[in-house]
XYZ file of C-alpha atoms in Angstrom:
614
model
C 77.206 51.095 -29.951
C 78.759 47.818 -28.988
C 79.519 45.321 -26.270
C 82.982 45.058 -24.744
C 84.531 42.504 -22.419
C 87.826 40.934 -21.408
C 90.134 40.011 -18.564
C 93.699 40.545 -17.410
C 95.971 38.206 -15.440
C 99.468 39.627 -15.039
C 101.176 36.329 -14.248
C 99.726 34.313 -17.123
C 99.941 34.099 -20.897
C 96.295 34.057 -21.982
C 96.901 32.824 -25.534
C 95.236 29.518 -24.649
C 92.058 31.199 -23.364
C 90.371 31.988 -26.690
C 87.345 29.827 -25.906
C 86.710 31.743 -22.683
C 87.071 35.104 -24.432
C 84.670 33.940 -27.134
C 82.164 32.807 -24.508
C 82.318 36.180 -22.750
C 82.028 38.035 -26.042
C 79.255 35.953 -27.580
C 76.856 36.573 -24.692
C 76.886 40.266 -25.706
C 75.733 39.515 -29.256
C 72.515 41.530 -28.885
C 74.561 44.679 -28.192
C 76.575 44.145 -31.360
C 74.831 41.959 -33.933
C 77.016 43.029 -36.881
C 80.465 41.619 -36.057
C 82.621 39.953 -33.412
C 86.317 40.333 -32.653
C 88.860 39.141 -30.092
C 92.448 40.076 -29.248
C 94.858 38.322 -26.882
C 98.391 39.408 -26.080
C 100.293 38.052 -23.105
C 98.312 38.811 -19.930
C 95.490 40.697 -21.647
C 92.421 39.407 -23.512
C 89.764 41.608 -25.142
C 86.451 40.784 -26.817
C 84.091 42.991 -28.816
C 80.642 42.804 -30.409
C 79.936 45.526 -32.969
C 76.856 47.487 -33.947
C 78.005 49.373 -37.063
C 77.048 53.059 -37.013
C 80.089 54.969 -38.322
C 82.440 53.728 -41.073
C 81.056 50.166 -41.187
C 83.863 48.985 -43.488
C 86.862 50.037 -41.395
C 85.789 50.313 -37.765
C 86.336 46.709 -36.661
C 87.410 46.103 -33.060
C 89.457 45.337 -31.079
C 91.534 47.984 -32.879
C 95.310 48.012 -32.569
C 97.791 50.740 -33.485
C 101.521 50.062 -33.319
C 104.203 52.724 -33.215
C 107.719 51.264 -33.288
C 107.701 48.810 -30.364
C 104.650 50.315 -28.671
C 101.285 48.570 -29.000
C 97.939 50.182 -28.166
C 94.682 48.189 -28.404
C 91.143 49.402 -27.672
C 87.682 47.969 -27.152
C 85.091 50.702 -27.051
C 81.337 51.149 -26.690
C 79.821 54.532 -27.474
C 79.964 57.594 -29.679
C 82.392 60.530 -29.559
C 80.389 63.520 -30.778
C 83.355 65.869 -31.106
C 85.422 63.331 -33.057
C 85.735 65.605 -36.146
C 87.341 68.424 -34.120
C 89.615 66.015 -32.254
C 90.661 64.371 -35.508
C 91.605 67.719 -37.045
C 93.590 68.724 -33.946
C 95.431 65.405 -33.950
C 96.246 65.753 -37.638
C 97.742 69.168 -36.959
C 99.901 67.493 -34.328
C 101.225 65.073 -36.948
C 99.011 62.038 -36.465
C 97.743 60.063 -39.485
C 94.421 58.237 -39.790
C 93.449 55.136 -41.743
C 89.676 55.131 -41.000
C 86.753 57.529 -40.613
C 85.486 56.033 -37.344
C 85.576 57.602 -33.897
C 87.242 54.474 -32.471
C 90.507 55.414 -34.137
C 90.109 59.053 -33.071
C 89.733 57.904 -29.476
C 92.747 55.597 -29.640
C 94.911 58.224 -31.346
C 93.829 60.771 -28.727
C 94.967 58.414 -25.987
C 98.322 57.826 -27.695
C 98.820 61.592 -27.993
C 97.582 62.744 -24.574
C 97.502 59.636 -22.400
C 94.829 59.394 -19.662
C 94.180 63.151 -19.974
C 92.493 62.468 -23.329
C 89.205 61.622 -21.574
C 88.783 65.244 -20.492
C 88.666 66.272 -24.157
C 85.829 63.921 -25.104
C 82.223 64.910 -25.714
C 80.200 61.749 -25.963
C 78.843 58.619 -24.376
C 81.409 55.905 -23.877
C 82.927 53.055 -21.955
C 86.257 51.708 -23.147
C 89.407 49.797 -22.252
C 92.852 50.490 -23.747
C 95.905 48.240 -23.460
C 99.085 50.358 -23.345
C 102.298 48.336 -23.761
C 104.474 51.381 -22.959
C 102.984 52.042 -19.545
C 102.064 48.334 -19.244
C 98.584 49.050 -17.987
C 94.957 48.919 -19.040
C 93.029 52.169 -18.836
C 89.250 52.066 -18.440
C 86.981 55.091 -18.678
C 83.278 55.872 -18.555
C 81.405 58.950 -19.804
C 80.545 61.781 -17.433
C 76.864 60.950 -16.910
C 77.171 57.165 -17.130
C 75.121 56.678 -20.284
C 77.251 53.679 -21.265
C 77.870 50.941 -18.662
C 81.061 49.211 -17.531
C 81.075 46.444 -14.907
C 84.145 44.766 -13.459
C 85.350 42.278 -10.873
C 88.780 41.958 -9.308
C 89.527 38.646 -7.651
C 92.668 36.601 -7.081
C 94.875 38.859 -9.212
C 92.442 38.761 -12.140
C 90.421 41.714 -13.395
C 87.338 40.859 -15.464
C 85.219 43.503 -17.212
C 82.192 43.791 -19.464
C 79.430 46.050 -20.720
C 76.951 43.917 -18.802
C 77.189 41.629 -15.764
C 76.428 38.595 -17.949
C 79.845 38.888 -19.614
C 81.656 39.184 -16.280
C 79.719 36.211 -14.881
C 80.990 34.028 -17.737
C 84.458 34.054 -16.168
C 85.042 31.076 -13.828
C 86.448 33.311 -11.086
C 83.185 35.301 -10.820
C 80.072 33.704 -9.341
C 76.437 34.795 -9.260
C 76.365 35.355 -5.524
C 74.551 38.012 -3.519
C 75.116 39.121 0.062
C 73.139 41.394 2.405
C 74.044 44.549 0.474
C 72.943 42.980 -2.792
C 69.622 41.903 -1.305
C 69.092 45.391 0.089
C 69.770 46.814 -3.361
C 67.179 44.468 -4.873
C 64.424 44.776 -2.285
C 64.625 48.349 -0.978
C 66.689 50.355 -3.497
C 65.675 48.493 -6.677
C 64.955 48.889 -9.478
C 67.409 51.728 -8.839
C 71.000 50.931 -7.863
C 73.486 52.708 -5.659
C 76.136 54.196 -7.999
C 78.986 51.746 -8.517
C 77.117 48.857 -6.909
C 76.894 45.787 -9.133
C 74.436 43.942 -6.807
C 76.305 40.669 -7.347
C 78.985 40.051 -4.742
C 82.412 41.146 -6.091
C 80.962 42.915 -9.150
C 81.170 46.693 -9.265
C 80.376 49.324 -11.872
C 82.849 52.033 -12.779
C 81.285 55.303 -11.701
C 80.277 57.947 -14.252
C 83.106 60.389 -14.896
C 85.765 57.981 -13.644
C 88.984 56.543 -15.030
C 90.398 53.262 -13.750
C 93.956 52.035 -14.334
C 94.991 48.423 -13.743
C 98.675 47.511 -13.668
C 100.934 45.045 -11.854
C 100.680 47.152 -8.701
C 96.914 46.884 -8.575
C 93.849 48.987 -9.312
C 93.570 52.773 -9.129
C 90.456 54.891 -9.768
C 90.051 58.640 -10.049
C 87.348 61.074 -11.175
C 87.940 63.354 -14.139
C 84.528 65.081 -13.936
C 81.950 65.935 -11.282
C 79.156 68.460 -10.988
C 80.542 71.752 -9.676
C 78.616 74.475 -7.873
C 79.174 77.797 -9.645
C 77.524 81.203 -9.537
C 74.995 81.744 -12.337
C 75.442 85.188 -13.844
C 73.102 85.116 -16.848
C 69.735 86.850 -17.008
C 66.586 84.880 -17.789
C 66.798 85.837 -21.467
C 70.519 84.982 -21.664
C 69.940 81.694 -19.865
C 67.171 80.641 -22.256
C 69.302 81.582 -25.260
C 72.282 79.613 -23.962
C 70.161 76.535 -23.249
C 68.785 76.720 -26.807
C 72.320 77.063 -28.245
C 73.650 74.109 -26.265
C 70.691 71.918 -27.205
C 70.944 72.839 -30.885
C 74.685 72.108 -30.966
C 74.168 68.810 -29.143
C 71.489 67.686 -31.592
C 73.557 68.666 -34.637
C 76.387 66.487 -33.321
C 74.223 63.537 -32.342
C 72.333 63.309 -35.628
C 75.490 62.433 -37.565
C 75.335 58.767 -38.565
C 76.052 56.441 -41.479
C 72.871 54.460 -40.722
C 69.157 55.403 -40.409
C 68.208 57.674 -37.472
C 64.765 58.230 -35.946
C 63.310 59.916 -32.861
C 61.046 58.641 -30.093
C 57.998 60.915 -29.981
C 55.535 60.997 -27.078
C 54.029 64.391 -27.814
C 55.531 65.796 -24.615
C 57.855 68.762 -24.319
C 61.157 66.869 -24.365
C 60.594 64.455 -27.229
C 58.750 67.076 -29.289
C 61.645 69.520 -28.910
C 64.251 66.964 -29.966
C 62.111 65.863 -32.899
C 61.627 69.467 -34.040
C 65.388 70.056 -33.871
C 66.003 66.811 -35.765
C 63.522 67.739 -38.499
C 65.207 71.138 -38.823
C 68.646 69.479 -39.103
C 67.393 67.045 -41.746
C 65.958 69.929 -43.751
C 69.188 71.922 -43.514
C 71.319 68.925 -44.500
C 68.971 67.691 -47.231
C 68.427 64.271 -45.676
C 64.691 63.975 -46.331
C 61.897 62.999 -43.969
C 62.483 62.167 -40.297
C 60.899 58.960 -39.002
C 59.278 59.007 -35.544
C 58.010 56.227 -33.279
C 55.581 56.063 -30.369
C 54.379 53.291 -28.061
C 50.937 52.595 -26.623
C 48.923 49.668 -25.255
C 45.740 47.873 -26.163
C 42.872 49.141 -24.015
C 44.566 52.324 -22.793
C 41.991 54.447 -24.610
C 39.361 52.682 -22.497
C 41.106 52.236 -19.151
C 43.424 55.242 -18.826
C 42.614 57.487 -15.856
C 44.401 60.766 -15.336
C 46.282 61.328 -12.083
C 48.982 63.643 -10.739
C 51.871 61.606 -12.151
C 50.232 61.016 -15.568
C 47.754 63.827 -16.272
C 46.783 63.015 -19.846
C 46.958 60.541 -22.718
C 49.697 61.018 -25.312
C 48.051 59.990 -28.596
C 46.355 63.331 -29.443
C 49.596 65.207 -28.815
C 51.629 62.802 -30.937
C 49.233 63.394 -33.824
C 49.545 67.141 -33.233
C 53.351 67.023 -33.566
C 53.375 64.630 -36.526
C 51.100 67.006 -38.426
C 53.131 70.030 -37.329
C 56.517 68.565 -38.331
C 55.544 66.306 -41.212
C 57.336 63.222 -39.947
C 56.795 59.654 -41.120
C 55.249 58.260 -37.940
C 55.094 54.668 -36.747
C 52.448 53.768 -34.156
C 53.548 50.741 -32.105
C 50.950 49.052 -29.867
C 51.348 46.108 -27.495
C 48.835 43.877 -25.762
C 48.924 42.485 -22.220
C 50.169 38.952 -23.069
C 53.203 40.415 -24.882
C 54.085 42.588 -21.878
C 53.811 39.687 -19.448
C 55.874 37.359 -21.648
C 58.596 40.000 -22.078
C 59.211 40.262 -18.316
C 61.698 37.385 -18.571
C 63.499 38.772 -21.631
C 63.844 42.175 -19.999
C 65.327 40.535 -16.878
C 67.871 38.771 -19.067
C 68.695 42.029 -20.839
C 69.387 43.788 -17.524
C 70.832 40.734 -15.711
C 68.726 41.904 -12.781
C 65.048 42.492 -11.994
C 64.083 45.886 -13.376
C 61.213 48.244 -13.994
C 58.732 45.453 -14.744
C 56.398 46.266 -17.651
C 58.182 49.581 -18.184
C 61.337 47.620 -19.065
C 59.413 44.944 -20.954
C 57.522 47.417 -23.137
C 60.685 49.352 -23.942
C 62.449 46.162 -25.031
C 59.527 45.278 -27.305
C 59.389 48.869 -28.566
C 63.099 48.874 -29.433
C 62.749 45.587 -31.305
C 60.083 47.172 -33.484
C 62.139 50.332 -34.066
C 65.159 48.227 -35.023
C 63.230 46.962 -38.064
C 63.478 50.439 -39.584
C 66.356 52.243 -37.861
C 69.677 51.632 -36.134
C 69.912 54.890 -34.147
C 67.154 56.601 -32.145
C 67.063 59.950 -30.341
C 65.354 59.948 -26.928
C 64.396 62.634 -24.398
C 65.763 60.860 -21.313
C 67.150 63.044 -18.485
C 65.337 66.326 -19.183
C 63.192 65.941 -16.060
C 66.185 65.221 -13.831
C 68.226 68.084 -15.289
C 65.484 70.742 -15.500
C 63.406 69.680 -12.487
C 60.287 68.283 -14.104
C 59.248 65.504 -11.733
C 56.436 66.009 -9.195
C 58.838 65.504 -6.292
C 60.609 68.746 -7.240
C 57.355 70.592 -6.577
C 55.577 68.796 -3.726
C 56.512 69.880 -0.213
C 55.994 66.464 1.412
C 58.388 64.849 -1.077
C 60.941 67.648 -0.937
C 61.073 67.195 2.832
C 60.697 63.404 2.951
C 64.258 62.831 4.198
C 64.751 59.972 1.741
C 64.839 59.359 -1.994
C 61.589 61.036 -3.106
C 60.872 58.507 -5.853
C 60.924 55.691 -3.285
C 59.329 56.857 -0.054
C 57.674 53.541 0.867
C 60.703 51.986 2.605
C 58.650 50.701 5.537
C 56.173 49.021 3.189
C 58.966 47.471 1.146
C 60.686 46.203 4.284
C 57.425 44.600 5.398
C 57.481 42.358 2.310
C 60.617 40.597 3.558
C 60.846 37.538 5.761
C 61.827 38.361 9.366
C 65.200 36.632 8.943
C 66.125 38.612 5.838
C 64.845 41.833 7.368
C 67.066 41.320 10.412
C 70.033 40.462 8.183
C 69.911 43.359 5.740
C 68.349 46.035 8.005
C 66.468 47.660 5.108
C 65.454 50.932 6.752
C 68.995 51.572 7.943
C 70.420 50.624 4.558
C 68.275 53.181 2.756
C 69.020 55.828 5.384
C 72.774 55.225 4.998
C 72.622 55.383 1.208
C 70.586 58.586 1.354
C 73.035 60.170 3.822
C 75.919 59.149 1.568
C 74.257 60.807 -1.427
C 73.440 64.020 0.439
C 77.002 64.263 1.770
C 78.330 64.424 -1.809
C 76.351 67.528 -2.803
C 78.538 70.557 -3.636
C 76.869 73.748 -2.414
C 77.512 77.373 -3.276
C 78.560 79.733 -0.515
C 75.763 82.017 0.590
C 72.873 79.892 -0.628
C 69.648 80.106 1.330
C 68.093 77.021 2.868
C 65.539 76.828 0.045
C 68.228 77.210 -2.615
C 70.331 74.490 -0.988
C 67.280 72.196 -0.805
C 66.621 72.532 -4.540
C 70.295 72.047 -5.393
C 70.253 68.906 -3.264
C 67.127 67.615 -4.990
C 68.678 68.258 -8.409
C 71.856 66.455 -7.410
C 69.956 63.415 -6.131
C 67.977 63.201 -9.353
C 71.023 63.497 -11.618
C 73.230 61.089 -9.672
C 70.700 58.607 -8.234
C 67.459 58.560 -10.241
C 68.740 59.349 -13.717
C 71.095 56.320 -13.748
C 68.053 54.071 -13.243
C 66.487 55.332 -16.462
C 69.805 55.320 -18.320
C 70.374 51.704 -17.238
C 66.923 50.851 -18.495
C 67.399 52.639 -21.805
C 70.837 51.127 -22.443
C 69.944 47.519 -21.601
C 66.595 47.429 -23.352
C 67.750 49.261 -26.486
C 71.010 47.346 -26.772
C 69.089 44.157 -26.055
C 67.450 44.858 -29.411
C 70.633 46.011 -31.163
C 69.413 49.609 -31.274
C 71.597 52.601 -30.418
C 69.773 55.283 -28.429
C 71.284 58.731 -28.033
C 70.240 61.028 -25.189
C 70.968 64.700 -25.985
C 69.799 65.992 -22.594
C 72.766 64.115 -21.088
C 75.323 66.329 -22.818
C 77.659 67.205 -19.946
C 77.910 70.859 -20.970
C 74.130 71.228 -20.753
C 73.893 69.313 -17.472
C 76.636 71.357 -15.801
C 75.136 74.648 -16.981
C 71.551 73.866 -15.966
C 72.668 72.395 -12.626
C 73.715 75.919 -11.602
C 70.635 77.786 -12.861
C 68.787 79.115 -9.777
C 65.462 77.444 -9.105
C 63.502 80.648 -9.607
C 64.895 80.834 -13.167
C 64.434 77.114 -13.843
C 60.754 77.571 -13.002
C 60.302 80.900 -14.776
C 56.650 81.520 -15.579
C 55.608 79.446 -12.588
C 55.945 76.193 -14.539
C 58.042 73.067 -14.114
C 60.960 73.206 -16.579
C 60.023 76.836 -17.241
C 63.445 77.816 -18.563
C 63.440 74.923 -21.038
C 59.996 75.972 -22.265
C 61.226 79.533 -22.695
C 64.316 78.311 -24.549
C 62.097 76.430 -27.001
C 59.738 79.302 -27.802
C 59.217 79.530 -31.542
C 60.271 75.933 -32.069
C 57.099 74.239 -30.766
C 53.407 75.153 -30.899
C 52.265 76.966 -27.749
C 49.909 74.201 -26.621
C 52.671 71.587 -26.833
C 55.226 73.941 -25.307
C 53.118 74.397 -22.178
C 51.565 70.933 -21.976
C 51.637 69.346 -18.508
C 54.381 66.732 -18.137
C 53.463 63.096 -18.853
C 55.924 60.233 -18.296
C 56.722 57.214 -20.471
C 53.372 55.487 -21.032
C 52.453 52.248 -19.273
C 49.519 49.879 -19.652
C 46.381 50.594 -17.623
C 44.584 47.423 -18.700
C 43.180 45.518 -15.687
C 44.191 42.264 -17.362
C 47.825 43.164 -16.707
C 47.242 43.344 -12.951
C 45.311 40.093 -13.074
C 48.065 38.302 -15.013
C 51.034 39.410 -12.895
C 49.117 38.944 -9.646
C 48.222 35.430 -10.760
C 51.849 34.680 -11.633
C 52.966 35.877 -8.209
C 50.364 33.775 -6.398
C 51.533 30.722 -8.393
C 55.084 31.433 -7.247
C 53.899 31.627 -3.635
C 52.117 28.274 -4.043
C 55.239 26.556 -5.380
C 57.487 25.412 -2.495
C 60.474 25.277 -4.880
C 60.316 29.006 -5.696
C 63.716 30.490 -4.785
C 62.191 33.789 -3.621
C 60.158 32.203 -0.799
C 62.858 32.231 1.934
C 63.402 35.942 1.263
C 59.850 37.281 1.493
C 56.807 37.347 3.747
C 54.372 35.330 1.635
C 51.409 36.104 3.892
C 51.976 39.850 3.541
C 52.069 39.589 -0.239
C 48.930 37.432 -0.274
C 47.127 40.043 1.800
C 48.101 42.776 -0.670
C 46.899 40.594 -3.551
C 43.557 40.080 -1.767
C 42.969 43.822 -1.388
C 41.670 45.385 -4.623
C 42.715 48.884 -3.592
C 46.198 47.927 -2.377
C 46.990 45.670 -5.303
C 46.070 48.293 -7.898
C 47.141 51.594 -6.315
C 50.053 50.718 -4.048
C 52.666 53.515 -4.200
C 55.934 51.718 -4.734
C 58.587 53.324 -6.952
C 58.788 56.437 -9.127
C 55.875 57.690 -11.203
C 55.023 54.473 -13.014
C 55.425 51.578 -10.594
C 52.482 50.814 -8.313
C 50.586 47.616 -7.420
C 50.809 45.770 -10.757
C 54.491 46.621 -11.082
C 55.195 45.350 -7.563
C 53.847 41.901 -8.472
C 55.691 41.966 -11.807
C 58.943 42.995 -10.097
C 58.717 40.160 -7.580
C 58.134 37.664 -10.395
C 61.257 39.073 -12.040
C 63.198 38.589 -8.804
C 62.082 34.959 -8.631
C 63.004 34.348 -12.280
C 66.387 36.045 -11.788
C 67.220 33.939 -8.730
C 66.329 30.782 -10.637
C 67.809 31.490 -14.070
C 71.113 32.915 -12.797
C 71.313 30.285 -10.033
C 72.007 33.045 -7.550
C 73.460 31.938 -4.241
C 72.721 33.948 -1.097
C 75.559 34.185 1.402
């Protein structure tokens, strides 16, 4: 994994802009701590930070291939999991290779097939290719949006980067936010509307899209979207096919020239991936798999089960470590570390995020990085297979809004009257929800219940899943750790998307078809364990600390957040023990403490990035 950036100005020779390219590239150092490279030719400037995973000796970027007078240069972030097959096919078509890295496979594929090459890729990626023949730059992003790509077009200049921080380094792009950006922060956040960069004039290339920039301007088109198709397999055939797809995906994603580990929570998803990884390591003679888990000081004392988090993870982690014989690493954090990391996690995301959930993941990834460069994670299984509570609770299924964020009225009440009138928060959320629902492809003849579940699945894959993928990318790459997410394989996602709900929940259980597919791989008690999300701290000191920080912000007249919020409303929440601890706010993990932490992140973001509101 890497960090990419650059800019294009058709009417200028950029050879004198090396310092700017270096500035844009250097701010992505955490994404690629192993090497840095730049390339400038005429109107095009590229920068790259490298995290070496495959062919460390020969995979330097930007990478250029020249054929007669034609020049092709790439900057690329990601992994192409079917690179060996593509390489063999390209060799049969007469192409010659000088490295063993997937970067060259990707560039050679583009030279051979042009923009159509993206349809042949199985992987996670964001890249830019300069093509001197067509005199354009082609950008592309993977089908599920695992790897990010932000851009800004202004005054004939196109600026791009893996993260907003790189784009903001360019003098033509300012850290400014308008009414839409504020609505994204205060009523959609920490989620984001697909393609919305929050900052004024910064956008994100959508998952499954290609973008071409030439002298005529900018053109975008989709090369992949979810398609509604009839499902013709029986329950047994469906389970077998899911198992086959997952096994093939894991075999591809475990290939690496650097140490690989798995993240193990003891839940269904991480346990399944770890079991498959252990099996692959045994088959390939690679020795013992290392696993990592995260927990918090005091959770054994203060954890209380509830519908979103029904049980502690530690006993189940021990169960799987003993079952699989992994070398396990227990990572534990205390409250002061989580509070201090709120600022670092904001810097990693360039935006306020999932509060202590972001902060703990950043700290976790830093610890993992000490022993591994690549980690396997179970992200996306709940979105793809329907594991979240809102798939199964009638009031959330019929809420008429995003079910992970039903407290729009409460969130709007936190805003100052002037900002509320300006951004119209309730209407903004309603419009974004209507936009999402209008995209859903249905199958002819579906019943109302079938259409409802298809709609819920679509919303989770296209609206909620990106929030967690953003989080995983920024926090892991903020520590120089590559995280692979097998449940985001597009073949698996497309197949499961069309499995009827009654088969997805076979056995009367959430993710029933996944459990059936994994029979014989996991112990029965783990296989049918109730879902538990990524762990968070339950220590009352955390609430006390973040609440105290927020009250200090409210007492400081120079705090940049003050004109945007209703300070009295927030003080009243802080004064209510019940509201401040159990306030339903966002998703499964973010309640009262996370609300205070999020608002402190907003204040820090406004100050550190010198955000202007206009």
